[in-house]
PDB file of C-alpha atoms in Angstrom:
ATOM      1  CA  MET Y  80       3.880  58.822 -12.468  1.00 70.00           C
ATOM      2  CA  LEU Y  81       4.187  55.040 -12.516  1.00 72.00           C
ATOM      3  CA  THR Y  82       6.229  53.440 -15.289  1.00 75.00           C
ATOM      4  CA  LEU Y  83       4.821  50.136 -16.539  1.00 72.00           C
ATOM      5  CA  LEU Y  84       6.840  47.731 -18.685  1.00 71.00           C
ATOM      6  CA  PRO Y  85       5.347  44.848 -20.690  1.00 72.00           C
ATOM      7  CA  GLU Y  86       5.948  41.445 -19.121  1.00 72.00           C
ATOM      8  CA  ARG Y  87       6.829  40.026 -22.541  1.00 78.00           C
ATOM      9  CA  LEU Y  88       8.057  41.967 -25.538  1.00 89.00           C
ATOM     10  CA  ASP Y  89       9.444  39.667 -28.187  1.00 93.00           C
ATOM     11  CA  THR Y  90       6.899  40.114 -30.980  1.00 96.00           C
ATOM     12  CA  VAL Y  91       5.524  43.435 -32.205  1.00 97.00           C
ATOM     13  CA  VAL Y  92       2.917  44.129 -34.883  1.00 98.00           C
ATOM     14  CA  LEU Y  93       2.797  47.465 -36.732  1.00 98.00           C
ATOM     15  CA  ILE Y  94      -0.362  48.412 -38.628  1.00 98.00           C
ATOM     16  CA  GLY Y  95      -0.807  51.364 -40.966  1.00 98.00           C
ATOM     17  CA  ALA Y  96      -3.554  52.439 -43.312  1.00 98.00           C
ATOM     18  CA  HIS Y  97      -1.084  54.390 -45.468  1.00 97.00           C
ATOM     19  CA  CYS Y  98       2.641  54.269 -46.115  1.00 97.00           C
ATOM     20  CA  ASP Y  99       4.344  56.532 -43.536  1.00 96.00           C
ATOM     21  CA  ASP Y 100       1.527  56.294 -40.919  1.00 97.00           C
ATOM     22  CA  ILE Y 101       3.564  53.943 -38.739  1.00 98.00           C
ATOM     23  CA  VAL Y 102       6.746  55.988 -38.852  1.00 97.00           C
ATOM     24  CA  VAL Y 103       4.988  59.317 -38.271  1.00 96.00           C
ATOM     25  CA  GLY Y 104       2.916  57.898 -35.435  1.00 97.00           C
ATOM     26  CA  CYS Y 105       5.481  55.857 -33.519  1.00 98.00           C
ATOM     27  CA  GLY Y 106       8.852  56.054 -35.304  1.00 98.00           C
ATOM     28  CA  GLY Y 107      10.792  57.293 -32.281  1.00 98.00           C
ATOM     29  CA  THR Y 108       9.326  54.667 -29.994  1.00 98.00           C
ATOM     30  CA  LEU Y 109      10.080  52.038 -32.618  1.00 98.00           C
ATOM     31  CA  LEU Y 110      13.733  53.066 -32.783  1.00 98.00           C
ATOM     32  CA  GLU Y 111      14.055  52.873 -28.995  1.00 96.00           C
ATOM     33  CA  LEU Y 112      12.213  49.548 -28.760  1.00 96.00           C
ATOM     34  CA  CYS Y 113      14.254  47.759 -31.430  1.00 97.00           C
ATOM     35  CA  ARG Y 114      17.559  48.927 -29.954  1.00 96.00           C
ATOM     36  CA  ALA Y 115      16.523  47.879 -26.458  1.00 94.00           C
ATOM     37  CA  ARG Y 116      15.332  44.452 -27.697  1.00 94.00           C
ATOM     38  CA  PRO Y 117      17.833  43.134 -30.282  1.00 94.00           C
ATOM     39  CA  GLY Y 118      16.276  40.434 -32.415  1.00 96.00           C
ATOM     40  CA  VAL Y 119      12.682  41.407 -31.638  1.00 97.00           C
ATOM     41  CA  GLU Y 120      10.263  40.075 -34.243  1.00 98.00           C
ATOM     42  CA  VAL Y 121       8.457  42.934 -36.018  1.00 98.00           C
ATOM     43  CA  THR Y 122       5.618  42.345 -38.471  1.00 98.00           C
ATOM     44  CA  ALA Y 123       4.319  45.379 -40.360  1.00 98.00           C
ATOM     45  CA  ILE Y 124       1.205  45.612 -42.529  1.00 98.00           C
ATOM     46  CA  THR Y 125       0.265  48.678 -44.570  1.00 98.00           C
ATOM     47  CA  PHE Y 126      -3.011  48.561 -46.479  1.00 98.00           C
ATOM     48  CA  THR Y 127      -2.377  51.014 -49.330  1.00 98.00           C
ATOM     49  CA  GLY Y 128       0.486  51.894 -51.664  1.00 97.00           C
ATOM     50  CA  GLY Y 129       1.426  48.414 -52.865  1.00 97.00           C
ATOM     51  CA  GLY Y 130       3.181  48.264 -56.228  1.00 96.00           C
ATOM     52  CA  SER Y 131       4.096  51.953 -56.239  1.00 97.00           C
ATOM     53  CA  LEU Y 132       6.915  54.242 -55.181  1.00 97.00           C
ATOM     54  CA  ARG Y 133       5.160  54.497 -51.838  1.00 97.00           C
ATOM     55  CA  GLU Y 134       5.797  50.794 -51.188  1.00 98.00           C
ATOM     56  CA  GLU Y 135       9.500  51.242 -51.913  1.00 98.00           C
ATOM     57  CA  GLU Y 136       9.612  54.155 -49.481  1.00 98.00           C
ATOM     58  CA  GLU Y 137       7.762  52.199 -46.813  1.00 98.00           C
ATOM     59  CA  ARG Y 138      10.009  49.159 -46.981  1.00 98.00           C
ATOM     60  CA  ALA Y 139      13.196  51.216 -46.853  1.00 98.00           C
ATOM     61  CA  ALA Y 140      11.890  53.361 -44.015  1.00 98.00           C
ATOM     62  CA  LEU Y 141      10.718  50.485 -41.826  1.00 98.00           C
ATOM     63  CA  THR Y 142      14.033  48.705 -42.315  1.00 98.00           C
ATOM     64  CA  SER Y 143      15.777  51.853 -41.106  1.00 98.00           C
ATOM     65  CA  PHE Y 144      13.411  52.324 -38.166  1.00 98.00           C
ATOM     66  CA  CYS Y 145      13.716  48.706 -36.963  1.00 98.00           C
ATOM     67  CA  PRO Y 146      17.493  48.267 -36.440  1.00 97.00           C
ATOM     68  CA  GLY Y 147      18.452  44.750 -35.445  1.00 96.00           C
ATOM     69  CA  ALA Y 148      14.882  43.450 -35.651  1.00 98.00           C
ATOM     70  CA  ARG Y 149      13.615  40.413 -37.527  1.00 98.00           C
ATOM     71  CA  LEU Y 150      11.380  42.428 -39.817  1.00 98.00           C
ATOM     72  CA  GLN Y 151       8.634  41.333 -42.171  1.00 98.00           C
ATOM     73  CA  VAL Y 152       6.777  43.972 -44.196  1.00 98.00           C
ATOM     74  CA  THR Y 153       3.594  43.576 -46.237  1.00 98.00           C
ATOM     75  CA  VAL Y 154       2.204  46.466 -48.309  1.00 98.00           C
ATOM     76  CA  LEU Y 155      -1.200  45.871 -49.875  1.00 98.00           C
ATOM     77  CA  ASP Y 156      -2.577  47.707 -52.905  1.00 97.00           C
ATOM     78  CA  LEU Y 157      -6.018  48.725 -51.609  1.00 98.00           C
ATOM     79  CA  PRO Y 158      -7.198  52.112 -52.943  1.00 97.00           C
ATOM     80  CA  LEU Y 159      -6.215  55.179 -50.933  1.00 95.00           C
ATOM     81  CA  GLY Y 160      -9.187  56.842 -49.260  1.00 94.00           C
ATOM     82  CA  GLN Y 161     -11.521  53.897 -49.920  1.00 96.00           C
ATOM     83  CA  LEU Y 162     -10.715  51.419 -47.157  1.00 97.00           C
ATOM     84  CA  PRO Y 163     -14.228  51.675 -45.654  1.00 97.00           C
ATOM     85  CA  THR Y 164     -15.545  50.188 -48.914  1.00 97.00           C
ATOM     86  CA  ARG Y 165     -12.989  47.366 -48.619  1.00 96.00           C
ATOM     87  CA  TRP Y 166     -13.578  46.587 -44.945  1.00 96.00           C
ATOM     88  CA  GLU Y 167     -13.993  42.844 -45.569  1.00 97.00           C
ATOM     89  CA  ARG Y 168     -10.504  42.638 -47.093  1.00 97.00           C
ATOM     90  CA  VAL Y 169      -9.051  44.659 -44.224  1.00 98.00           C
ATOM     91  CA  LYS Y 170     -10.789  42.481 -41.642  1.00 98.00           C
ATOM     92  CA  ARG Y 171      -9.698  39.238 -43.320  1.00 98.00           C
ATOM     93  CA  THR Y 172      -6.091  40.438 -43.546  1.00 98.00           C
ATOM     94  CA  LEU Y 173      -6.026  41.240 -39.823  1.00 98.00           C
ATOM     95  CA  GLU Y 174      -7.635  37.921 -38.950  1.00 98.00           C
ATOM     96  CA  ASP Y 175      -5.077  36.060 -41.068  1.00 97.00           C
ATOM     97  CA  LEU Y 176      -2.323  37.916 -39.237  1.00 97.00           C
ATOM     98  CA  ARG Y 177      -3.804  36.956 -35.878  1.00 97.00           C
ATOM     99  CA  ALA Y 178      -3.909  33.299 -36.925  1.00 97.00           C
ATOM    100  CA  LYS Y 179      -0.164  33.423 -37.584  1.00 94.00           C
ATOM    101  CA  SER Y 180       1.051  35.508 -34.631  1.00 93.00           C
ATOM    102  CA  ASP Y 181       0.504  36.263 -30.969  1.00 94.00           C
ATOM    103  CA  PRO Y 182       2.132  39.684 -30.574  1.00 96.00           C
ATOM    104  CA  SER Y 183       3.258  41.157 -27.284  1.00 93.00           C
ATOM    105  CA  LEU Y 184       2.310  44.631 -28.487  1.00 95.00           C
ATOM    106  CA  ILE Y 185       0.456  46.223 -31.392  1.00 97.00           C
ATOM    107  CA  PHE Y 186       0.890  49.739 -32.747  1.00 98.00           C
ATOM    108  CA  GLY Y 187      -1.911  50.991 -34.977  1.00 98.00           C
ATOM    109  CA  PRO Y 188      -4.134  53.974 -35.688  1.00 97.00           C
ATOM    110  CA  THR Y 189      -6.685  55.216 -33.168  1.00 96.00           C
ATOM    111  CA  VAL Y 190     -10.467  55.262 -33.612  1.00 94.00           C
ATOM    112  CA  LEU Y 191     -10.290  58.975 -32.764  1.00 93.00           C
ATOM    113  CA  ASP Y 192      -8.434  59.678 -36.020  1.00 93.00           C
ATOM    114  CA  GLY Y 193     -10.452  61.801 -38.429  1.00 90.00           C
ATOM    115  CA  HIS Y 194      -9.255  60.036 -41.588  1.00 94.00           C
ATOM    116  CA  PRO Y 195     -11.782  57.344 -42.627  1.00 95.00           C
ATOM    117  CA  ASP Y 196      -9.068  54.887 -43.728  1.00 97.00           C
ATOM    118  CA  ARG Y 197      -7.258  54.981 -40.391  1.00 96.00           C
ATOM    119  CA  ARG Y 198     -10.461  54.993 -38.391  1.00 96.00           C
ATOM    120  CA  LEU Y 199     -11.729  51.885 -40.187  1.00 97.00           C
ATOM    121  CA  VAL Y 200      -8.463  50.034 -39.561  1.00 98.00           C
ATOM    122  CA  ALA Y 201      -8.510  51.115 -35.915  1.00 97.00           C
ATOM    123  CA  GLU Y 202     -12.037  49.775 -35.470  1.00 97.00           C
ATOM    124  CA  LEU Y 203     -11.117  46.376 -36.929  1.00 98.00           C
ATOM    125  CA  VAL Y 204      -7.812  45.789 -35.105  1.00 98.00           C
ATOM    126  CA  PRO Y 205      -9.454  44.926 -31.739  1.00 96.00           C
ATOM    127  CA  VAL Y 206     -11.933  42.684 -33.551  1.00 96.00           C
ATOM    128  CA  ALA Y 207      -9.049  40.536 -34.778  1.00 97.00           C
ATOM    129  CA  PHE Y 208      -6.938  41.033 -31.620  1.00 97.00           C
ATOM    130  CA  PRO Y 209      -9.473  41.276 -28.760  1.00 94.00           C
ATOM    131  CA  ASP Y 210      -7.050  40.216 -26.013  1.00 92.00           C
ATOM    132  CA  HIS Y 211      -3.951  42.181 -27.002  1.00 93.00           C
ATOM    133  CA  LEU Y 212      -2.504  45.512 -25.973  1.00 93.00           C
ATOM    134  CA  VAL Y 213      -3.059  47.971 -28.826  1.00 96.00           C
ATOM    135  CA  LEU Y 214      -1.455  51.414 -28.708  1.00 97.00           C
ATOM    136  CA  GLY Y 215      -3.149  53.911 -31.005  1.00 97.00           C
ATOM    137  CA  TYR Y 216      -0.684  56.421 -32.414  1.00 97.00           C
ATOM    138  CA  GLU Y 217      -1.633  59.980 -33.379  1.00 95.00           C
ATOM    139  CA  ILE Y 218      -0.989  61.874 -36.616  1.00 92.00           C
ATOM    140  CA  VAL Y 219      -1.288  65.616 -37.177  1.00 87.00           C
ATOM    141  CA  GLN Y 220      -3.894  66.474 -39.818  1.00 82.00           C
ATOM    142  CA  HIS Y 221      -5.481  69.596 -41.291  1.00 77.00           C
ATOM    143  CA  ASP Y 222      -8.831  68.902 -39.617  1.00 69.00           C
ATOM    144  CA  SER Y 223      -7.523  69.359 -36.048  1.00 62.00           C
ATOM    145  CA  ASP Y 224      -8.622  65.931 -34.861  1.00 71.00           C
ATOM    146  CA  LEU Y 225      -5.996  65.599 -32.112  1.00 81.00           C
ATOM    147  CA  HIS Y 226      -7.357  64.400 -28.782  1.00 89.00           C
ATOM    148  CA  GLN Y 227      -5.873  64.367 -25.310  1.00 89.00           C
ATOM    149  CA  THR Y 228      -3.704  61.305 -24.753  1.00 91.00           C
ATOM    150  CA  ARG Y 229      -2.903  59.466 -21.540  1.00 88.00           C
ATOM    151  CA  LEU Y 230      -0.017  57.173 -22.490  1.00 94.00           C
ATOM    152  CA  TYR Y 231       3.423  58.581 -23.292  1.00 96.00           C
ATOM    153  CA  SER Y 232       6.728  57.325 -24.638  1.00 96.00           C
ATOM    154  CA  PRO Y 233       9.462  59.879 -23.762  1.00 97.00           C
ATOM    155  CA  LEU Y 234      12.075  60.499 -26.454  1.00 97.00           C
ATOM    156  CA  ALA Y 235      15.576  61.859 -26.038  1.00 97.00           C
ATOM    157  CA  GLU Y 236      16.385  64.761 -28.340  1.00 97.00           C
ATOM    158  CA  PRO Y 237      18.822  62.702 -30.503  1.00 98.00           C
ATOM    159  CA  VAL Y 238      16.105  60.094 -31.050  1.00 98.00           C
ATOM    160  CA  LEU Y 239      13.570  62.700 -32.134  1.00 98.00           C
ATOM    161  CA  ARG Y 240      16.157  64.244 -34.456  1.00 98.00           C
ATOM    162  CA  GLU Y 241      16.894  60.817 -35.921  1.00 98.00           C
ATOM    163  CA  LYS Y 242      13.185  60.160 -36.441  1.00 98.00           C
ATOM    164  CA  ILE Y 243      12.742  63.419 -38.346  1.00 97.00           C
ATOM    165  CA  ASP Y 244      15.874  62.901 -40.445  1.00 97.00           C
ATOM    166  CA  LYS Y 245      14.854  59.373 -41.405  1.00 97.00           C
ATOM    167  CA  MET Y 246      11.295  60.453 -42.238  1.00 96.00           C
ATOM    168  CA  LEU Y 247      12.501  63.134 -44.598  1.00 96.00           C
ATOM    169  CA  GLU Y 248      15.121  60.841 -46.104  1.00 96.00           C
ATOM    170  CA  HIS Y 249      12.867  57.905 -46.874  1.00 97.00           C
ATOM    171  CA  TYR Y 250       9.558  59.543 -47.752  1.00 96.00           C
ATOM    172  CA  GLY Y 251      10.624  61.952 -50.466  1.00 94.00           C
ATOM    173  CA  SER Y 252       7.153  61.907 -52.030  1.00 94.00           C
ATOM    174  CA  GLN Y 253       5.691  63.467 -48.879  1.00 92.00           C
ATOM    175  CA  ARG Y 254       8.122  66.303 -48.215  1.00 89.00           C
ATOM    176  CA  ASP Y 255       5.823  68.993 -49.619  1.00 88.00           C
ATOM    177  CA  ARG Y 256       3.064  68.202 -47.111  1.00 86.00           C
ATOM    178  CA  PRO Y 257       2.915  70.780 -44.276  1.00 79.00           C
ATOM    179  CA  THR Y 258       1.979  68.031 -41.828  1.00 78.00           C
ATOM    180  CA  PHE Y 259       5.115  66.072 -42.740  1.00 87.00           C
ATOM    181  CA  ASP Y 260       7.838  68.550 -41.889  1.00 89.00           C
ATOM    182  CA  ALA Y 261      10.316  68.818 -39.057  1.00 93.00           C
ATOM    183  CA  GLU Y 262       8.466  71.612 -37.255  1.00 93.00           C
ATOM    184  CA  SER Y 263       5.095  69.864 -37.040  1.00 92.00           C
ATOM    185  CA  THR Y 264       6.722  66.630 -35.870  1.00 94.00           C
ATOM    186  CA  ALA Y 265       8.913  68.321 -33.281  1.00 96.00           C
ATOM    187  CA  GLY Y 266       6.085  70.611 -32.138  1.00 95.00           C
ATOM    188  CA  LEU Y 267       3.751  67.736 -31.314  1.00 95.00           C
ATOM    189  CA  ALA Y 268       6.585  65.819 -29.631  1.00 97.00           C
ATOM    190  CA  ARG Y 269       7.406  68.859 -27.494  1.00 97.00           C
ATOM    191  CA  LEU Y 270       3.771  69.252 -26.420  1.00 96.00           C
ATOM    192  CA  ARG Y 271       3.493  65.600 -25.431  1.00 97.00           C
ATOM    193  CA  GLY Y 272       6.835  65.853 -23.657  1.00 97.00           C
ATOM    194  CA  VAL Y 273       5.550  68.700 -21.490  1.00 97.00           C
ATOM    195  CA  GLN Y 274       2.556  66.570 -20.540  1.00 96.00           C
ATOM    196  CA  CYS Y 275       4.732  63.708 -19.246  1.00 95.00           C
ATOM    197  CA  HIS Y 276       7.601  65.771 -17.736  1.00 95.00           C
ATOM    198  CA  ALA Y 277      10.004  64.961 -20.570  1.00 96.00           C
ATOM    199  CA  ARG Y 278      11.606  67.082 -23.257  1.00 96.00           C
ATOM    200  CA  TYR Y 279       9.928  65.194 -26.094  1.00 98.00           C
ATOM    201  CA  ALA Y 280       7.530  62.263 -26.342  1.00 98.00           C
ATOM    202  CA  GLU Y 281       5.252  60.309 -28.606  1.00 98.00           C
ATOM    203  CA  ALA Y 282       1.780  59.712 -27.228  1.00 97.00           C
ATOM    204  CA  PHE Y 283      -0.787  56.965 -27.642  1.00 97.00           C
ATOM    205  CA  HIS Y 284      -4.429  56.176 -27.024  1.00 96.00           C
ATOM    206  CA  VAL Y 285      -5.258  52.929 -25.275  1.00 93.00           C
ATOM    207  CA  SER Y 286      -8.760  51.559 -24.831  1.00 82.00           C
ATOM    208  CA  ARG Y 287      -8.016  48.860 -22.263  1.00 80.00           C
ATOM    209  CA  LEU Y 288      -5.233  47.950 -19.859  1.00 80.00           C
ATOM    210  CA  VAL Y 289      -5.216  45.018 -17.459  1.00 78.00           C
ATOM    211  CA  LEU Y 290      -3.170  45.515 -14.302  1.00 77.00           C
ATOM    212  CA  GLY Y 291      -1.865  42.323 -12.674  1.00 74.00           C
ATOM    213  CA  MET Y 292      -0.337  42.551  -9.217  1.00 71.00           C
ATOM    214  CA  ALA Y 293      -0.007  38.782  -8.700  1.00 70.00           C
ATOM    215  CA  PRO Y 294      -0.288  35.607 -10.784  1.00 70.00           C
ATOM    216  CA  LEU Y 295      -3.864  34.642 -11.489  1.00 65.00           C
ATOM    217  CA  THR Y 296      -5.204  31.287 -10.301  1.00 69.00           C
ATOM    218  CA  SER Y 297      -8.340  29.349 -11.165  1.00 64.00           C
ATOM    219  CA  ASP Y 298      -9.392  29.038  -7.528  1.00 66.00           C
ATOM    220  CA  SER Y 299     -12.601  30.723  -6.486  1.00 62.00           C
ATOM    221  CA  PRO Y 300     -12.264  33.036  -3.465  1.00 61.00           C
ATOM    222  CA  TYR Y 301     -15.433  31.464  -2.099  1.00 61.00           C
ATOM    223  CA  SER Y 302     -14.176  27.860  -2.214  1.00 60.00           C
ATOM    224  CA  HIS Y 303     -11.827  28.045   0.756  1.00 57.00           C
ATOM    225  CA  GLY Y 304     -13.159  26.659   3.992  1.00 53.00           C
ATOM    226  CA  GLN Y 305     -16.122  24.934   2.407  1.00 54.00           C
ATOM    227  CA  ALA Y 306     -16.749  21.302   3.156  1.00 47.00           C
TER     228      ALA Y 306
END
């Protein structure tokens, strides 16, 4: 397997439909990234939960999962389960974010997700960020909507353990959900680890990657030698 590293990684955008989506989907990778890049600028937007206990949980959790980062968190108060009816607000929010930032990397939901809120957000992210690398994280649900992934972020066992501990610590309102426990999180991470020859991993969907082997120029290959 070939390991590819981003050429530039100084600004990261995190996008979640619901409080805890970001941490569940890419919390381990986020811990590793922020520790490897001290001072990285992280902007997080969550579309539901604003003004509630869920917002308090989200802010505390993201602060914990982004050690040493320059973090900015926004939690909107759109209604849970009704984002498709508020798609104009979601689209405008993403476009406003794009006008203010040029991120090196974006983490967000995948269009393969079965939840309508996350799927709507995933469909609109590339509309606002058509030229950016977007990694679609996966979340275990009751409706068995997991799909085969092709991009992996290996996690050491202590990092996975830290992810699980922090999840359970900061999202107390979610602890009774069977999809939010240590076993489901570790089980998926173990499966993805097997698929990339690691012990544990988080996995992502990516719709487009551009591979550059040399700097691009504006010269036409047909212009050389012409009079």
